[in-house]
mmCIF file with all atom_site columns, C-alpha atoms in Angstrom:
data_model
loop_
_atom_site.group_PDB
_atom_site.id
_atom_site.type_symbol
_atom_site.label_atom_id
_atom_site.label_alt_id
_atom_site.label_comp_id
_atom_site.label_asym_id
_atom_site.label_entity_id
_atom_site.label_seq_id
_atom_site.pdbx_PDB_ins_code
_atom_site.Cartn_x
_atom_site.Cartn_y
_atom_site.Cartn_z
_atom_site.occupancy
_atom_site.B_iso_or_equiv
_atom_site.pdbx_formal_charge
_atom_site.auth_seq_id
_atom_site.auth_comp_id
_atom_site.auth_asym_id
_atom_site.auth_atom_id
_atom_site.pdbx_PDB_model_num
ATOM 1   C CA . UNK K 1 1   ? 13.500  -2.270 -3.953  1.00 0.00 ? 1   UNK K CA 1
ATOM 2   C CA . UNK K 1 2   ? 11.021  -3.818 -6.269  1.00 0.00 ? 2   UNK K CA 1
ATOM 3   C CA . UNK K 1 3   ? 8.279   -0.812 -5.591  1.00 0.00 ? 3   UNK K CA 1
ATOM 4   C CA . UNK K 1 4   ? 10.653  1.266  -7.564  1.00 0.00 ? 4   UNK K CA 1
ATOM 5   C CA . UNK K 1 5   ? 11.368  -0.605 -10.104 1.00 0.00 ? 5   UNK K CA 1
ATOM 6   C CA . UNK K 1 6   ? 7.722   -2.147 -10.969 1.00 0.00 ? 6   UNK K CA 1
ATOM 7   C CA . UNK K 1 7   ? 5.133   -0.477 -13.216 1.00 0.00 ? 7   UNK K CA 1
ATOM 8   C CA . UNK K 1 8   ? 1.482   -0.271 -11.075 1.00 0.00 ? 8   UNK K CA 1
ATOM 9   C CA . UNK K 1 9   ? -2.067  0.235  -13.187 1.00 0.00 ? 9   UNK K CA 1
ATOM 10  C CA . UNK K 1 10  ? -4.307  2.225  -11.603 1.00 0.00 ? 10  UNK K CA 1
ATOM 11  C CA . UNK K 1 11  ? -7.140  0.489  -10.236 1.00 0.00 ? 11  UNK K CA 1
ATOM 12  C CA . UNK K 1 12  ? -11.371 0.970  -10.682 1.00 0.00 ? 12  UNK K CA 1
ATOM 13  C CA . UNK K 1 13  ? -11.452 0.740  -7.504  1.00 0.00 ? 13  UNK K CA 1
ATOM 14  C CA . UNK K 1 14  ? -9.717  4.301  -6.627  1.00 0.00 ? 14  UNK K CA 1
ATOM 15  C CA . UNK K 1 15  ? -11.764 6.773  -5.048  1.00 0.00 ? 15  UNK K CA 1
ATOM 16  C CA . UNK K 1 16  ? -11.030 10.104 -3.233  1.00 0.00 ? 16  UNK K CA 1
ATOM 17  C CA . UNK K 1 17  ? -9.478  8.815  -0.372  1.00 0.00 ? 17  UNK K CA 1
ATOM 18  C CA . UNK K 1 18  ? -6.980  6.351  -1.827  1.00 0.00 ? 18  UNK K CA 1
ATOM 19  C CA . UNK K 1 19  ? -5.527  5.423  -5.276  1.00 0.00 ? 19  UNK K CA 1
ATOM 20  C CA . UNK K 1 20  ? -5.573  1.751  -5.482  1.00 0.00 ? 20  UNK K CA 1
ATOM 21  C CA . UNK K 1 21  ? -2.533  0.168  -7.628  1.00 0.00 ? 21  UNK K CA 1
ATOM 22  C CA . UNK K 1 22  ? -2.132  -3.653 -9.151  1.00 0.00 ? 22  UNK K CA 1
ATOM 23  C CA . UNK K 1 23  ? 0.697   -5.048 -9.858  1.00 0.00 ? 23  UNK K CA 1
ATOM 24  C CA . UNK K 1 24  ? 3.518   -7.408 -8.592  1.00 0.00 ? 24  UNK K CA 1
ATOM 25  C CA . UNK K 1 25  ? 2.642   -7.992 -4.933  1.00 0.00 ? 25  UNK K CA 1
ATOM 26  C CA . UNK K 1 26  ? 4.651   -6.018 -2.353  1.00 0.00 ? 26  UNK K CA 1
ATOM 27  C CA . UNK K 1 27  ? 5.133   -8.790 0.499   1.00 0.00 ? 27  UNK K CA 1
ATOM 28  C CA . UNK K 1 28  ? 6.080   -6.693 3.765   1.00 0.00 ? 28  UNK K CA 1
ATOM 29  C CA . UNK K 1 29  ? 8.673   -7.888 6.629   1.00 0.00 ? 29  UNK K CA 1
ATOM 30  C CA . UNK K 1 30  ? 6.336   -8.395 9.064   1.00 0.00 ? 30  UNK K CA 1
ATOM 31  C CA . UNK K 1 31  ? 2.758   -8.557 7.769   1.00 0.00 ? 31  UNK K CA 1
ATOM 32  C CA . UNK K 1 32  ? 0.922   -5.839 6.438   1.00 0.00 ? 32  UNK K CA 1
ATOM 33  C CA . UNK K 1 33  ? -1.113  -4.778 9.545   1.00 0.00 ? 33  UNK K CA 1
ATOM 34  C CA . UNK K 1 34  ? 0.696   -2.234 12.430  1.00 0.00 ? 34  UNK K CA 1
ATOM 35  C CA . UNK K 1 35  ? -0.679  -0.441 14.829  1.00 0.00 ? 35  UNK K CA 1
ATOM 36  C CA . UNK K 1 36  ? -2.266  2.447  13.434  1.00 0.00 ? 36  UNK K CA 1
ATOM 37  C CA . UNK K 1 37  ? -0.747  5.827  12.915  1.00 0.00 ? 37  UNK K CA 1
ATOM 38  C CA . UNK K 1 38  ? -1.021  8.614  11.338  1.00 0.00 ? 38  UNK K CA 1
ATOM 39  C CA . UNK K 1 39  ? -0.583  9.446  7.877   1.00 0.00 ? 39  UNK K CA 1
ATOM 40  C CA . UNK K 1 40  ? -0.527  12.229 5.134   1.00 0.00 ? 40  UNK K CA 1
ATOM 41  C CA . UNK K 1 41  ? -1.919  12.607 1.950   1.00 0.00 ? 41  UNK K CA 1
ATOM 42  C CA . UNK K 1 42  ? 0.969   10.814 -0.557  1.00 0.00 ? 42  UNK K CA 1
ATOM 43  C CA . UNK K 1 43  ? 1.406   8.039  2.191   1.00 0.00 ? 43  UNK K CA 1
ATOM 44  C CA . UNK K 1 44  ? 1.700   4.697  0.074   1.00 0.00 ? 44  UNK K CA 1
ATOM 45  C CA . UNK K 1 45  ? 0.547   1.760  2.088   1.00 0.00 ? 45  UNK K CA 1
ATOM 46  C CA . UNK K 1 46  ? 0.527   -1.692 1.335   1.00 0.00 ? 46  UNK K CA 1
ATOM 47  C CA . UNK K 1 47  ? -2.478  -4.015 1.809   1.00 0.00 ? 47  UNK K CA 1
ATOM 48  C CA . UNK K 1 48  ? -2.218  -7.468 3.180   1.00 0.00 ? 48  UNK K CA 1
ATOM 49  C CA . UNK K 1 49  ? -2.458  -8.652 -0.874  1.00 0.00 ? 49  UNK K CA 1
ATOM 50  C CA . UNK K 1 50  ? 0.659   -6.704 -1.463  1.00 0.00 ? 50  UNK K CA 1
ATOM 51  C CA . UNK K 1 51  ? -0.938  -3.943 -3.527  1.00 0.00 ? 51  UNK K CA 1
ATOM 52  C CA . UNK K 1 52  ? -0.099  -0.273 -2.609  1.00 0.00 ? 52  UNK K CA 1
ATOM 53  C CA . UNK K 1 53  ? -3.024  2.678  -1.864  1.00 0.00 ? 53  UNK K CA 1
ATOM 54  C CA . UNK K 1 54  ? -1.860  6.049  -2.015  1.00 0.00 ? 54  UNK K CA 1
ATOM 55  C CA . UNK K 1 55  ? -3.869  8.120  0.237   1.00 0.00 ? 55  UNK K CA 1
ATOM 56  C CA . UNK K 1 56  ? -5.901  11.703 -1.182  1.00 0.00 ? 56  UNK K CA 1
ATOM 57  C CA . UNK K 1 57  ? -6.952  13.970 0.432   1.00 0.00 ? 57  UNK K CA 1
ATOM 58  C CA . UNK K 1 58  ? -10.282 12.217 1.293   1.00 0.00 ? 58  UNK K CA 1
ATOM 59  C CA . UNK K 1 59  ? -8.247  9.883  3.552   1.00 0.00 ? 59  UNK K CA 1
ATOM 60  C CA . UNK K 1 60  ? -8.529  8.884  6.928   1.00 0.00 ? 60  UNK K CA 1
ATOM 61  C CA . UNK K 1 61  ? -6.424  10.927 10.003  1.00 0.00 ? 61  UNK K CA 1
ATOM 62  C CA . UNK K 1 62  ? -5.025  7.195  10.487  1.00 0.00 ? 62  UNK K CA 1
ATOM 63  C CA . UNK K 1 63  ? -3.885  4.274  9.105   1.00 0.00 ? 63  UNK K CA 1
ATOM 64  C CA . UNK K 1 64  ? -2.992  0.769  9.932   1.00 0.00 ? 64  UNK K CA 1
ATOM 65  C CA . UNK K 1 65  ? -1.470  -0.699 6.713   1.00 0.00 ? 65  UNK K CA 1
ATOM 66  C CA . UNK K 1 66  ? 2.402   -0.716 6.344   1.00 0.00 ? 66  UNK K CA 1
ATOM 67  C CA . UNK K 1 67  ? 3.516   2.595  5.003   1.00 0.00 ? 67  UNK K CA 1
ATOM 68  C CA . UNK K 1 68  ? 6.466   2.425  2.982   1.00 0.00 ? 68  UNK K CA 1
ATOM 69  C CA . UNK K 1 69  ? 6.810   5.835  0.965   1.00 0.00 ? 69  UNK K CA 1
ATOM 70  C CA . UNK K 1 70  ? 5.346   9.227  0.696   1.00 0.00 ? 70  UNK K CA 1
ATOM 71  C CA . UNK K 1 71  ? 4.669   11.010 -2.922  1.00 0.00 ? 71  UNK K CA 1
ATOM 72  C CA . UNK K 1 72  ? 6.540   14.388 -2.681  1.00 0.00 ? 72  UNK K CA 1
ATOM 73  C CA . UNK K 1 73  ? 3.858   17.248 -2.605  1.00 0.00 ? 73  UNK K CA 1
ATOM 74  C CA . UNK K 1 74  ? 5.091   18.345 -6.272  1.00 0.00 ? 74  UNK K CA 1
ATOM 75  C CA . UNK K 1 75  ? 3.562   15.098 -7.769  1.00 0.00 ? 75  UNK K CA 1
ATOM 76  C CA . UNK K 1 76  ? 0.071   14.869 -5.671  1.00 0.00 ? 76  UNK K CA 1
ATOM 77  C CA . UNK K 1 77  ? -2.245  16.776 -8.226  1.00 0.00 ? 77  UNK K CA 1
ATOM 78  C CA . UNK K 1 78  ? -1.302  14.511 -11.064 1.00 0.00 ? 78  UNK K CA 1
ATOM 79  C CA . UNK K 1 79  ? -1.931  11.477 -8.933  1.00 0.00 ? 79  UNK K CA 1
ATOM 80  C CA . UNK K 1 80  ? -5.312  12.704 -8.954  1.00 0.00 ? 80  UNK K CA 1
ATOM 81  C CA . UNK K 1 81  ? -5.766  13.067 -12.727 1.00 0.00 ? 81  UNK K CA 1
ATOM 82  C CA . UNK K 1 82  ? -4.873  9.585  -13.504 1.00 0.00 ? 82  UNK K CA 1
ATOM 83  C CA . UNK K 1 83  ? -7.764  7.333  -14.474 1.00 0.00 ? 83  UNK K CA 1
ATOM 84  C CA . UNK K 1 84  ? -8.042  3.449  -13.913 1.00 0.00 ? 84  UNK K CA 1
ATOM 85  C CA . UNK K 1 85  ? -6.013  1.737  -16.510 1.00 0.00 ? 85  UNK K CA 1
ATOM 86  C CA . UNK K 1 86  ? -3.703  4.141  -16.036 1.00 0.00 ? 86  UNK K CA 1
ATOM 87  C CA . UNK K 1 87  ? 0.416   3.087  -15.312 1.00 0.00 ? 87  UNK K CA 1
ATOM 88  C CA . UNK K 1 88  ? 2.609   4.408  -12.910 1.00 0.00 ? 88  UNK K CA 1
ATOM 89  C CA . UNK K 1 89  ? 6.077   4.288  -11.558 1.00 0.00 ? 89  UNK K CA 1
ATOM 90  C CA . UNK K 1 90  ? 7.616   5.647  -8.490  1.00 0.00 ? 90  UNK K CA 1
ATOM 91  C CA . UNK K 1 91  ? 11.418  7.028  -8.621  1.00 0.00 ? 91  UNK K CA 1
ATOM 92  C CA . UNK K 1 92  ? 13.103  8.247  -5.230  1.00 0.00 ? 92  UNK K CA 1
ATOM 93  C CA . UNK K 1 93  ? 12.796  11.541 -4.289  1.00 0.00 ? 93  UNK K CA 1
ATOM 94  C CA . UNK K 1 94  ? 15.395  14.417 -4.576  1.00 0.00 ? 94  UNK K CA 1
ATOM 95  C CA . UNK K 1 95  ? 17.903  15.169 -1.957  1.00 0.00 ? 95  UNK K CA 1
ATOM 96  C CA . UNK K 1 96  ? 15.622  17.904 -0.156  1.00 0.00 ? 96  UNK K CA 1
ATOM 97  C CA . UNK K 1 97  ? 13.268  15.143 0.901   1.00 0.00 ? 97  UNK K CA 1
ATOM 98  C CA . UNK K 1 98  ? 13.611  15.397 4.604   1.00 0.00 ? 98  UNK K CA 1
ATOM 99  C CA . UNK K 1 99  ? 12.229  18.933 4.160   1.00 0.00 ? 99  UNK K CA 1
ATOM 100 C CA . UNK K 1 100 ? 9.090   17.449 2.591   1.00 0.00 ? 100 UNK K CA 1
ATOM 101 C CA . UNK K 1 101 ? 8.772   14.743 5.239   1.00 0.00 ? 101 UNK K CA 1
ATOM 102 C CA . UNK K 1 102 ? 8.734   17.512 8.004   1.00 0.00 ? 102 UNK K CA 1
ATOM 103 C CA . UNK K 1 103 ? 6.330   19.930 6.168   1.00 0.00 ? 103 UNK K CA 1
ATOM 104 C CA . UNK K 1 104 ? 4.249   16.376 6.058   1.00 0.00 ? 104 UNK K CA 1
ATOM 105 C CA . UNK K 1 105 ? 4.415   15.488 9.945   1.00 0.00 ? 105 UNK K CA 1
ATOM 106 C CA . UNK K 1 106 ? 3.946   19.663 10.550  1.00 0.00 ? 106 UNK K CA 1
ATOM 107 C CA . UNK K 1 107 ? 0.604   19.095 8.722   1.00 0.00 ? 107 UNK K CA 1
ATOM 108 C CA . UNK K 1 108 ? -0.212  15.871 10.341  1.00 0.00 ? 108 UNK K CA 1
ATOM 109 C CA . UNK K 1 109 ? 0.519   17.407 13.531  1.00 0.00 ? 109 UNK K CA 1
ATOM 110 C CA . UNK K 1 110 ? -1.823  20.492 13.183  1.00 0.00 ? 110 UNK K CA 1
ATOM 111 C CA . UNK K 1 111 ? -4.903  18.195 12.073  1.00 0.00 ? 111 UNK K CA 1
ATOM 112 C CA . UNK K 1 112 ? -4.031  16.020 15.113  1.00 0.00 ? 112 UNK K CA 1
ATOM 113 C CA . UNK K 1 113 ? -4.075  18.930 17.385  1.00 0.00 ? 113 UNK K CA 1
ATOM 114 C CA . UNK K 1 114 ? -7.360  20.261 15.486  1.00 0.00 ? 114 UNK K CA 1
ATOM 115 C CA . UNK K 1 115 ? -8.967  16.912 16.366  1.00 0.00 ? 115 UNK K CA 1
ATOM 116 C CA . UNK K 1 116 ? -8.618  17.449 20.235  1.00 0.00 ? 116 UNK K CA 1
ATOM 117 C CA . UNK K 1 117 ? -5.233  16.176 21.048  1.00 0.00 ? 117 UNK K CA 1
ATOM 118 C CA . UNK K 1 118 ? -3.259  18.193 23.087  1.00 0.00 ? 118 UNK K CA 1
ATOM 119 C CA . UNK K 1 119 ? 0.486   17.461 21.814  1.00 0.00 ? 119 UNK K CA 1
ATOM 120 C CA . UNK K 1 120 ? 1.749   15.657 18.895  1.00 0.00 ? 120 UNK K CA 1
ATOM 121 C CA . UNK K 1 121 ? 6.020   14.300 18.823  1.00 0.00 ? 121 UNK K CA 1
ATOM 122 C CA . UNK K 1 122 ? 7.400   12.299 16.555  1.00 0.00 ? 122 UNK K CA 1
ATOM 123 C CA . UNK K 1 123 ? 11.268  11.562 16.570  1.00 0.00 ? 123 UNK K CA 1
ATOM 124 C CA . UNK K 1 124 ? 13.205  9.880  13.541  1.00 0.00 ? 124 UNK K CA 1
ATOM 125 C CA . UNK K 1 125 ? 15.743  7.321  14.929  1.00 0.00 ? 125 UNK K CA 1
ATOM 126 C CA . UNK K 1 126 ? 17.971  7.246  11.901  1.00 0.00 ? 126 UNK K CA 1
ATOM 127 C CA . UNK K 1 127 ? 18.116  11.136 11.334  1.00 0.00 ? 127 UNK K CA 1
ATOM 128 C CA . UNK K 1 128 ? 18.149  12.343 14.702  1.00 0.00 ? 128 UNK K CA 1
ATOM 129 C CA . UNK K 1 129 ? 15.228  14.301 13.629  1.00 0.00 ? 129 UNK K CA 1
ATOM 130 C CA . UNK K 1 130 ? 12.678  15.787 15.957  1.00 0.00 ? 130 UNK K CA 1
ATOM 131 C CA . UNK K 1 131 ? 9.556   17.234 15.753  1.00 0.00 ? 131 UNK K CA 1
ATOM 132 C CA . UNK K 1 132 ? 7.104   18.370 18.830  1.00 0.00 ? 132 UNK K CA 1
ATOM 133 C CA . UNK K 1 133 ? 4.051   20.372 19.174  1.00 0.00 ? 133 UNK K CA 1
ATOM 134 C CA . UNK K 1 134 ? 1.893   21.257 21.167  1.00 0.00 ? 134 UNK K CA 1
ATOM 135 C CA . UNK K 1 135 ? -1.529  23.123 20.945  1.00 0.00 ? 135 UNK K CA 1
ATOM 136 C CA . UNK K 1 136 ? -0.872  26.229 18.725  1.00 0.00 ? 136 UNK K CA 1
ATOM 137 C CA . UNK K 1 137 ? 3.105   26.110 19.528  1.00 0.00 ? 137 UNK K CA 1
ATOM 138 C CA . UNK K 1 138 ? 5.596   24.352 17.303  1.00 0.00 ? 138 UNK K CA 1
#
């Protein structure tokens, strides 16, 4: 995957809710636009140039640019100490990453629930994983 193996700079453009990366264009399968869904801080979408935001903490609930990782919790405070002009490379995560992922959609869950909704299930087709809650039970 080239994401891995390219070197992003950090762009001027970063702010609180997203850290804006240049570098070799990501081109995604089928455009860059989805439907929107939710997302976590550490999502990495990829605009329709091909450049990848990672979302901070000051980011939206949702999200309608491809998402095609998520920074593992351990490495979110240093994304926010880099400065533009900064360069960065992502590696894959370790082996407990599912664990991560489901801490990530537990959080995701509880804001979405805090927000009004009533339930919140998401189901991973390739894992078999499954994850449902609804107001205040898990």
């Amino acid at each position: 995957m080239r994401f891995l193996r390219s070197p992003f700079t950090v762009s001027s453009e970063s702010n609180r809710v997203g850290l804006r990366l240049t570098g070799v264009p990501i081109a995604p399968v089928d455009g860059a636009d989805i439907v929107s869904e939710g997302i976590v801080t550490g999502a990495v979408q990829v605009t329709g140039e091909g450049q990848p935001i990672v979302m901070l903490p000051g980011h939206a609930t949702i999200g309608g640019y491809t998402k095609i990782a998520t920074v593992v919790d351990e490495d979110l405070d240093r994304l926010g100490q880099l400065r533009p002009g900064d360069v960065i490379r992502f590696g894959e995560a370790e082996a407990d990453a599912p664990v991560w992922m489901l801490r990530d959609l537990v959080r995701l869950a509880r804001l979405v629930i805090a927000r009004g909704v009533g339930e919140f299930a998401f189901e991973d087709h390739a894992t078999g994983a499954r994850l449902r809650i609804v107001r205040g039970r898990e």
